[in-house]
mmCIF file of C-alpha atoms in Angstrom:
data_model
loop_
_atom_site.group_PDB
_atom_site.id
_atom_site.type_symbol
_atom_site.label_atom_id
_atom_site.label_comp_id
_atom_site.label_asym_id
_atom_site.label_seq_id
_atom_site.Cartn_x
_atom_site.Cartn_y
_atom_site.Cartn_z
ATOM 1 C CA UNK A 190 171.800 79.605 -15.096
ATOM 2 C CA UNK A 191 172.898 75.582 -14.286
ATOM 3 C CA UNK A 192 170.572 75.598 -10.817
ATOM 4 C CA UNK A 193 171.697 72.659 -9.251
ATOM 5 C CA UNK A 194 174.902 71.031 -10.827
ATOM 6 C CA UNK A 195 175.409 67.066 -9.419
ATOM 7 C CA UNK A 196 179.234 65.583 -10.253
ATOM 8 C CA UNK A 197 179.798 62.814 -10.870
ATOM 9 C CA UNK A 198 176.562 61.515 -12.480
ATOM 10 C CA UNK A 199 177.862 57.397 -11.971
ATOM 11 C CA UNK A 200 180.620 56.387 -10.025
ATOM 12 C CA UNK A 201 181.715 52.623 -9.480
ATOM 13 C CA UNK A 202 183.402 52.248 -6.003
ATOM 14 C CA UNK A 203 184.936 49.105 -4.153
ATOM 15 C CA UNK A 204 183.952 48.514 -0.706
ATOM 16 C CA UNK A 205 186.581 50.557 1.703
ATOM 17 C CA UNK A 206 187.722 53.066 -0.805
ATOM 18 C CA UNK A 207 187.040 56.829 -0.751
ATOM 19 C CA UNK A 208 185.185 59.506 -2.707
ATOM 20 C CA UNK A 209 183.511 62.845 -2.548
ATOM 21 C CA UNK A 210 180.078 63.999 -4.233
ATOM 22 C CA UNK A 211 180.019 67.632 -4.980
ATOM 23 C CA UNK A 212 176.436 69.613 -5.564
ATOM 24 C CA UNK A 213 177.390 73.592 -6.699
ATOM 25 C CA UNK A 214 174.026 75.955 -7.119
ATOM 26 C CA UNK A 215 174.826 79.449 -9.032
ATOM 27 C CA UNK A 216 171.537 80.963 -6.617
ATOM 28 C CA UNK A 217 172.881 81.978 -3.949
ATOM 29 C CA UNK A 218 170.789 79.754 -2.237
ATOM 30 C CA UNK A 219 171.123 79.446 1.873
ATOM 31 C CA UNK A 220 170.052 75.725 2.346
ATOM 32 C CA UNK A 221 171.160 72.779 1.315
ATOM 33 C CA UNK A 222 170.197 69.054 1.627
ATOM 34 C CA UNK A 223 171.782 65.389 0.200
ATOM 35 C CA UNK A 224 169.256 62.774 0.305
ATOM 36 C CA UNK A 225 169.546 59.223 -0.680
ATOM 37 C CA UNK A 226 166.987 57.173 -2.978
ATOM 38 C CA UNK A 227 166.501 53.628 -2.649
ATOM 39 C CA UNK A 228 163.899 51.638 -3.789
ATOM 40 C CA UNK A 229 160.771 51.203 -1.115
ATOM 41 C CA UNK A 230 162.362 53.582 0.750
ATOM 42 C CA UNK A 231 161.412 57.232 -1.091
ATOM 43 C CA UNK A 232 164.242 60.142 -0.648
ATOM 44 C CA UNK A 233 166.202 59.948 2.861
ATOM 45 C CA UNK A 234 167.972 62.869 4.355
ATOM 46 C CA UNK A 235 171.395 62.621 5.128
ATOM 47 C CA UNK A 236 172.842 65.817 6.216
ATOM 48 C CA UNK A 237 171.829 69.375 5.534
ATOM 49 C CA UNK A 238 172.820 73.076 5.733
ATOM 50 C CA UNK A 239 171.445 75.962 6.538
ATOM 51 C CA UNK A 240 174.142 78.489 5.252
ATOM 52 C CA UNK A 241 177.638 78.655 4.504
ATOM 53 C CA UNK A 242 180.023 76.944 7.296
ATOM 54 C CA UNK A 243 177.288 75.270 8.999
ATOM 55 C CA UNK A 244 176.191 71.308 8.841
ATOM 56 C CA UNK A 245 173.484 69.239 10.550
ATOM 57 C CA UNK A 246 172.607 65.787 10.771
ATOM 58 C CA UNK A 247 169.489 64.234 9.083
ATOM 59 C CA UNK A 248 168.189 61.195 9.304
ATOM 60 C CA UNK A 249 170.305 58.598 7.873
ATOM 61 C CA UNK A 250 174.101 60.579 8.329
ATOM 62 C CA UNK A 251 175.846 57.284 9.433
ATOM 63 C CA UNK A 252 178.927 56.847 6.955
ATOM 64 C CA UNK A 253 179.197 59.980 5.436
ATOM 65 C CA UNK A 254 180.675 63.522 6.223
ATOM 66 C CA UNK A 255 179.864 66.881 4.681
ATOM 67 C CA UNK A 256 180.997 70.640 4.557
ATOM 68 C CA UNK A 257 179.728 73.685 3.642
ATOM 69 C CA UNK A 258 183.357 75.673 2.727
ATOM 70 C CA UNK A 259 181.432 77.842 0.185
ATOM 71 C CA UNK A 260 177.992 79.284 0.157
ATOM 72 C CA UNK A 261 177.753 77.813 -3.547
ATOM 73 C CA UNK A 262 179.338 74.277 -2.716
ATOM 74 C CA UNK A 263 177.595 71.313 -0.557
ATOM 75 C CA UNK A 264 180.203 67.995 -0.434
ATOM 76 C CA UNK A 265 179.262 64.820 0.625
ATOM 77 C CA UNK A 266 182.177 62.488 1.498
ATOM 78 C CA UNK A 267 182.255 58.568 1.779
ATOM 79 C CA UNK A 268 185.593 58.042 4.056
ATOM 80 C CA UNK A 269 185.054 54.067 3.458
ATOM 81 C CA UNK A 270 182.459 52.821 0.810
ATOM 82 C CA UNK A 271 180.109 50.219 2.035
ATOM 83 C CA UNK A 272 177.979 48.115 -0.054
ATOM 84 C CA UNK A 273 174.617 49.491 1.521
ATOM 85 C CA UNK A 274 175.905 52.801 0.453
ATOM 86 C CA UNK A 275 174.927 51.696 -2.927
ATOM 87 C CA UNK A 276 172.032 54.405 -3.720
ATOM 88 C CA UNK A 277 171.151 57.441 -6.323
ATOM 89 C CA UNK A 278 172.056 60.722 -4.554
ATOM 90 C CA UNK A 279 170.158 63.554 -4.673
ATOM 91 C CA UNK A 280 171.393 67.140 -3.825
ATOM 92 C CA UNK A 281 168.928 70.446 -3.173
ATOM 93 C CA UNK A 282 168.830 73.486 -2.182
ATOM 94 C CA UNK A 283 166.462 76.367 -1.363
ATOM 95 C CA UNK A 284 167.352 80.321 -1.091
ATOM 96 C CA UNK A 285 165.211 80.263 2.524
ATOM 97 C CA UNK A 286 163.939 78.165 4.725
ATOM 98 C CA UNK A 287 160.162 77.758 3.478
ATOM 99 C CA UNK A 288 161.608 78.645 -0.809
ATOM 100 C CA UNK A 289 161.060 75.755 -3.070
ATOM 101 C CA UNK A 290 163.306 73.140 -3.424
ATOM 102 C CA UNK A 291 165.152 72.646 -6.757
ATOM 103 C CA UNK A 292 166.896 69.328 -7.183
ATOM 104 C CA UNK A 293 169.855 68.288 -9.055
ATOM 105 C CA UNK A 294 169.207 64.901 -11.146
ATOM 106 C CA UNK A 295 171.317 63.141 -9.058
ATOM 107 C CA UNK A 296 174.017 60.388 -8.581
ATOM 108 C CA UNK A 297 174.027 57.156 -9.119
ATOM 109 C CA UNK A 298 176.859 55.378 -6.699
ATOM 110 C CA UNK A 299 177.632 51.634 -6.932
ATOM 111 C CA UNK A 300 179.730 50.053 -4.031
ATOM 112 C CA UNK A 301 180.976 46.531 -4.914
ATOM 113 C CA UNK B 180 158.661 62.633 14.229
ATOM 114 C CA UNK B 181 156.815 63.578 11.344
ATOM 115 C CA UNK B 182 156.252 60.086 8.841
ATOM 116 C CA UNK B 183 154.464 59.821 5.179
ATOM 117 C CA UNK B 184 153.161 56.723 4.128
ATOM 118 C CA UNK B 185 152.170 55.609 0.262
ATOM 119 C CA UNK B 186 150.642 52.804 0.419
ATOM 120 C CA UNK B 187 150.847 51.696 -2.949
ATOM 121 C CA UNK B 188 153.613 51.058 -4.524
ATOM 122 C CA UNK B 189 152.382 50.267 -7.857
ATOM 123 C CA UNK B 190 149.602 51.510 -9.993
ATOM 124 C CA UNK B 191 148.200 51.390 -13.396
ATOM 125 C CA UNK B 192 145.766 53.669 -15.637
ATOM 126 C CA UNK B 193 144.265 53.295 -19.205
ATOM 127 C CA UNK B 194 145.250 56.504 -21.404
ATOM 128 C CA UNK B 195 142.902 59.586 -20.637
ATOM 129 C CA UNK B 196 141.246 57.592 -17.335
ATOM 130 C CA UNK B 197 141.523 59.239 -13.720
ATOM 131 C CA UNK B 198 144.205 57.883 -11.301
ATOM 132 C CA UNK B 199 144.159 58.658 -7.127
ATOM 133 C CA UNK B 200 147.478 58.094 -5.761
ATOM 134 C CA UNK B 201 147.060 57.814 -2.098
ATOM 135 C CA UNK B 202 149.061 59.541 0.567
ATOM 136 C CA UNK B 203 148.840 59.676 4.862
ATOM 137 C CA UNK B 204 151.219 61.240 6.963
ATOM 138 C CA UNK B 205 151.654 61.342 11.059
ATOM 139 C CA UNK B 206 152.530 65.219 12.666
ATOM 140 C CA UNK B 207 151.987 66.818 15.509
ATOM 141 C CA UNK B 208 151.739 69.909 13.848
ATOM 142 C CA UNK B 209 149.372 71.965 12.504
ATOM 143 C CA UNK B 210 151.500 74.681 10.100
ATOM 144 C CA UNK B 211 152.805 72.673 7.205
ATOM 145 C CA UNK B 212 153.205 71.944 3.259
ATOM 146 C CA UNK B 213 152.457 68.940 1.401
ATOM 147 C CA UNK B 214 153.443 68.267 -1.639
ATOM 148 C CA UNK B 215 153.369 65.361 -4.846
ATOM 149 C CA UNK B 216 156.570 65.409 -6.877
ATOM 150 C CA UNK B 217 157.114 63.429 -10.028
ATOM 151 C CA UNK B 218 159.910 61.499 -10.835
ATOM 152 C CA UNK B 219 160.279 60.079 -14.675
ATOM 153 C CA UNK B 220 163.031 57.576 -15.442
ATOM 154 C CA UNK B 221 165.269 60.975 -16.085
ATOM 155 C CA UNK B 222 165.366 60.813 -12.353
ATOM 156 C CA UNK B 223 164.447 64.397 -12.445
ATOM 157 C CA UNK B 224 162.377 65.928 -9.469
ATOM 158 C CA UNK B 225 159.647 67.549 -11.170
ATOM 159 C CA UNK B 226 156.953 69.449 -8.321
ATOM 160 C CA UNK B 227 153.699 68.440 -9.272
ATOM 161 C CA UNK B 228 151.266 70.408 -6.729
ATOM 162 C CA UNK B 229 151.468 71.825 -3.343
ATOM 163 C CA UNK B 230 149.130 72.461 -0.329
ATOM 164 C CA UNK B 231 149.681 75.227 2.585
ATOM 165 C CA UNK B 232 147.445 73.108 5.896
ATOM 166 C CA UNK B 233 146.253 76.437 6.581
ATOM 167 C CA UNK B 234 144.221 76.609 3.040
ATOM 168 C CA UNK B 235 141.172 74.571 2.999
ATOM 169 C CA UNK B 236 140.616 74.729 -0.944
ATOM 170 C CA UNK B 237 142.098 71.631 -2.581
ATOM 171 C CA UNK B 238 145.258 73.215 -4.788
ATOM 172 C CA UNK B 239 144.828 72.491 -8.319
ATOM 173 C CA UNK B 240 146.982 72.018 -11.108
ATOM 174 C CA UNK B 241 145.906 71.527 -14.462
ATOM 175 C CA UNK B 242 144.783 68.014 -14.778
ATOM 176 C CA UNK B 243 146.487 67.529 -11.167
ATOM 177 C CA UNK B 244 144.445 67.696 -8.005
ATOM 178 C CA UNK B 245 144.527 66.753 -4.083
ATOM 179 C CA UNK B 246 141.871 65.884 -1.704
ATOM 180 C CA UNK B 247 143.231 67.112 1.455
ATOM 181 C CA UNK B 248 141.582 66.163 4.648
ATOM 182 C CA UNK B 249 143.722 67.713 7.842
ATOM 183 C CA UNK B 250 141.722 65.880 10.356
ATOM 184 C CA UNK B 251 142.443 62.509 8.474
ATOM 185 C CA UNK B 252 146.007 63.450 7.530
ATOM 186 C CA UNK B 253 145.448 62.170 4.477
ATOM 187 C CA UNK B 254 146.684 63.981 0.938
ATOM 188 C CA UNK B 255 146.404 61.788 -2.128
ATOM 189 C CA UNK B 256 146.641 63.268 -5.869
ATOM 190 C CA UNK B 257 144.443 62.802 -8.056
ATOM 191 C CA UNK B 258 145.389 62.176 -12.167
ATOM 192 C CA UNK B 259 142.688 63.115 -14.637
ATOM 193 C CA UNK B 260 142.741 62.632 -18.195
ATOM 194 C CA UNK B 261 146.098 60.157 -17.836
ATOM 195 C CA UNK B 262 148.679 60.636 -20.600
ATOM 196 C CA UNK B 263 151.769 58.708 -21.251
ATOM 197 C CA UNK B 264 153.685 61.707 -20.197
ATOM 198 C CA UNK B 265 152.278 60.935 -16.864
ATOM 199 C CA UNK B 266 154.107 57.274 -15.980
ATOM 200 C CA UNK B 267 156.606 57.961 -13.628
ATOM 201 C CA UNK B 268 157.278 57.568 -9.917
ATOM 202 C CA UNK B 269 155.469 59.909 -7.290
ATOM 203 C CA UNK B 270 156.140 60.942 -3.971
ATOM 204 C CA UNK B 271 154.199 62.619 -1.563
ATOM 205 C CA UNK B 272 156.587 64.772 0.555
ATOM 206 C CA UNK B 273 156.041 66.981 3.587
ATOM 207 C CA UNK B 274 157.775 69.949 5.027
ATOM 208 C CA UNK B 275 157.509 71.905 8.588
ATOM 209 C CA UNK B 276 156.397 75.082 9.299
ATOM 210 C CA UNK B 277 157.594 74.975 13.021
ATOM 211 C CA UNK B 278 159.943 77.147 14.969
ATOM 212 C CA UNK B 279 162.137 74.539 14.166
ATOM 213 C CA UNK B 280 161.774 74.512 10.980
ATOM 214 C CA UNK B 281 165.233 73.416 8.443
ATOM 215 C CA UNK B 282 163.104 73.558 5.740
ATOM 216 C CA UNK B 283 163.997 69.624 4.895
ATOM 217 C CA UNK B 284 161.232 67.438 3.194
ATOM 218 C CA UNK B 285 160.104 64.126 4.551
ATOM 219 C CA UNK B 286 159.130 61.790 1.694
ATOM 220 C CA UNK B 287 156.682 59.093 1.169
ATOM 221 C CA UNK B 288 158.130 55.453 -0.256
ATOM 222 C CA UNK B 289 156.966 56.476 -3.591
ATOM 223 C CA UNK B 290 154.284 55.390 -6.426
ATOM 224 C CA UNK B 291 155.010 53.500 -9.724
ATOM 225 C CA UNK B 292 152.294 54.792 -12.103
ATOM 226 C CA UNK B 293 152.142 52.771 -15.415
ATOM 227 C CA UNK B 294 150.043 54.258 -18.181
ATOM 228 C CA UNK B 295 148.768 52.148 -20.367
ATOM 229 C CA UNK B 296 147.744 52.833 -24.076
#
């Protein structure tokens, strides 16, 4: 049982170019979150899900994109890097709404 | 808009002394969890304790412990018995209860604690 599976672990990006974060969870879990961590700031939500096909917006979702294609599958995209995007990403998920969270040990994303 | 504030973003304990790590939060609300997660330089997200608002007992862990006080909003952890196992960062996080309810956790800035041998 993986849990929460975060790929890539580092990535090195220059400013305007492209990538996707993927978070996969073997729980069948319904809900889904990517939060950023930077320092001072604690964990930030960016976009969430509550189950498969459906996104929301959290609190910082400027700059990125997500979808929820597969119940199992949460992608984060970056459609043009920007130095403040520079962060560790977190990705977690919860089988319902009030479960606990498990995390994945996140991303760390450079944008240069 | 629910908020959670730390305070302090650093702090320091001998080996086997008693750390409080402070935590206040703003809500409207009167259903919801708190909770103090650990974070060692693994950048793991460890859960360290949580509180249901509806309990009035103080949730215990171990040598982990809150004093929660609704009417002051106020949640902070307290570390007894400090080991070196124990430096990390912590954040104080809170989640909904509400009809509206996503489930989401709203975190604190986070605590530095240093243990010192």
């Amino acid at each position: 049982n993986a849990g929460v599976t975060q790929t890539p672990k580092f990535r090195v990006l220059k400013t305007g170019q492209s990538m996707t974060l993927l978070c996969a969870q073997d729980m069948n879990h319904e809900y889904m979150y990517w939060y950023r961590q930077d320092p001072g700031m604690g964990l930030r939500l960016i976009h969430y899900s509550v189950g498969e096909g459906t996104t929301a917006k959290g609190e910082v979702p400027d700059g990125y994109n997500v979808s929820r294609l597969k119940k199992q599958n949460f992608l984060l995209g970056l459609e043009s890097a920007a130095p403040s995007q520079t962060s560790v990403y977190f990705c977690a998920s919860s089988l319902r709404v009030n479960s606990p969270l498990h995390f994945g040990n996140g991303t760390r994303l450079t944008v240069t | 808009a629910q908020t959670v504030t730390q305070s302090q973003p650093e702090m320091s304990v001998q080996e086997a002394e008693t750390v409080t790590l402070s935590c206040t939060y703003d809500t409207s609300e009167s259903d919801y969890y708190l909770f103090w997660y650990k974070q060692p330089p693994s950048r793991q997200m460890i859960l360290v304790i949580r509180q249901e608002a509806y309990k009035q007992q103080n949730a215990t862990e171990n040598r982990f412990s809150v004093n929660f006080q609704k009417a002051a909003k106020s949640f902070s952890l307290k570390i007894s018995d400090s080991q070196l196992g124990d430096a990390a960062m912590y954040f104080c996080a809170y989640r909904s209860l509400g009809s509206s309810n996503t489930g989401k956790l709203i975190f604190g800035q986070g605590t530095t604690l240093q243990v010192k041998p």
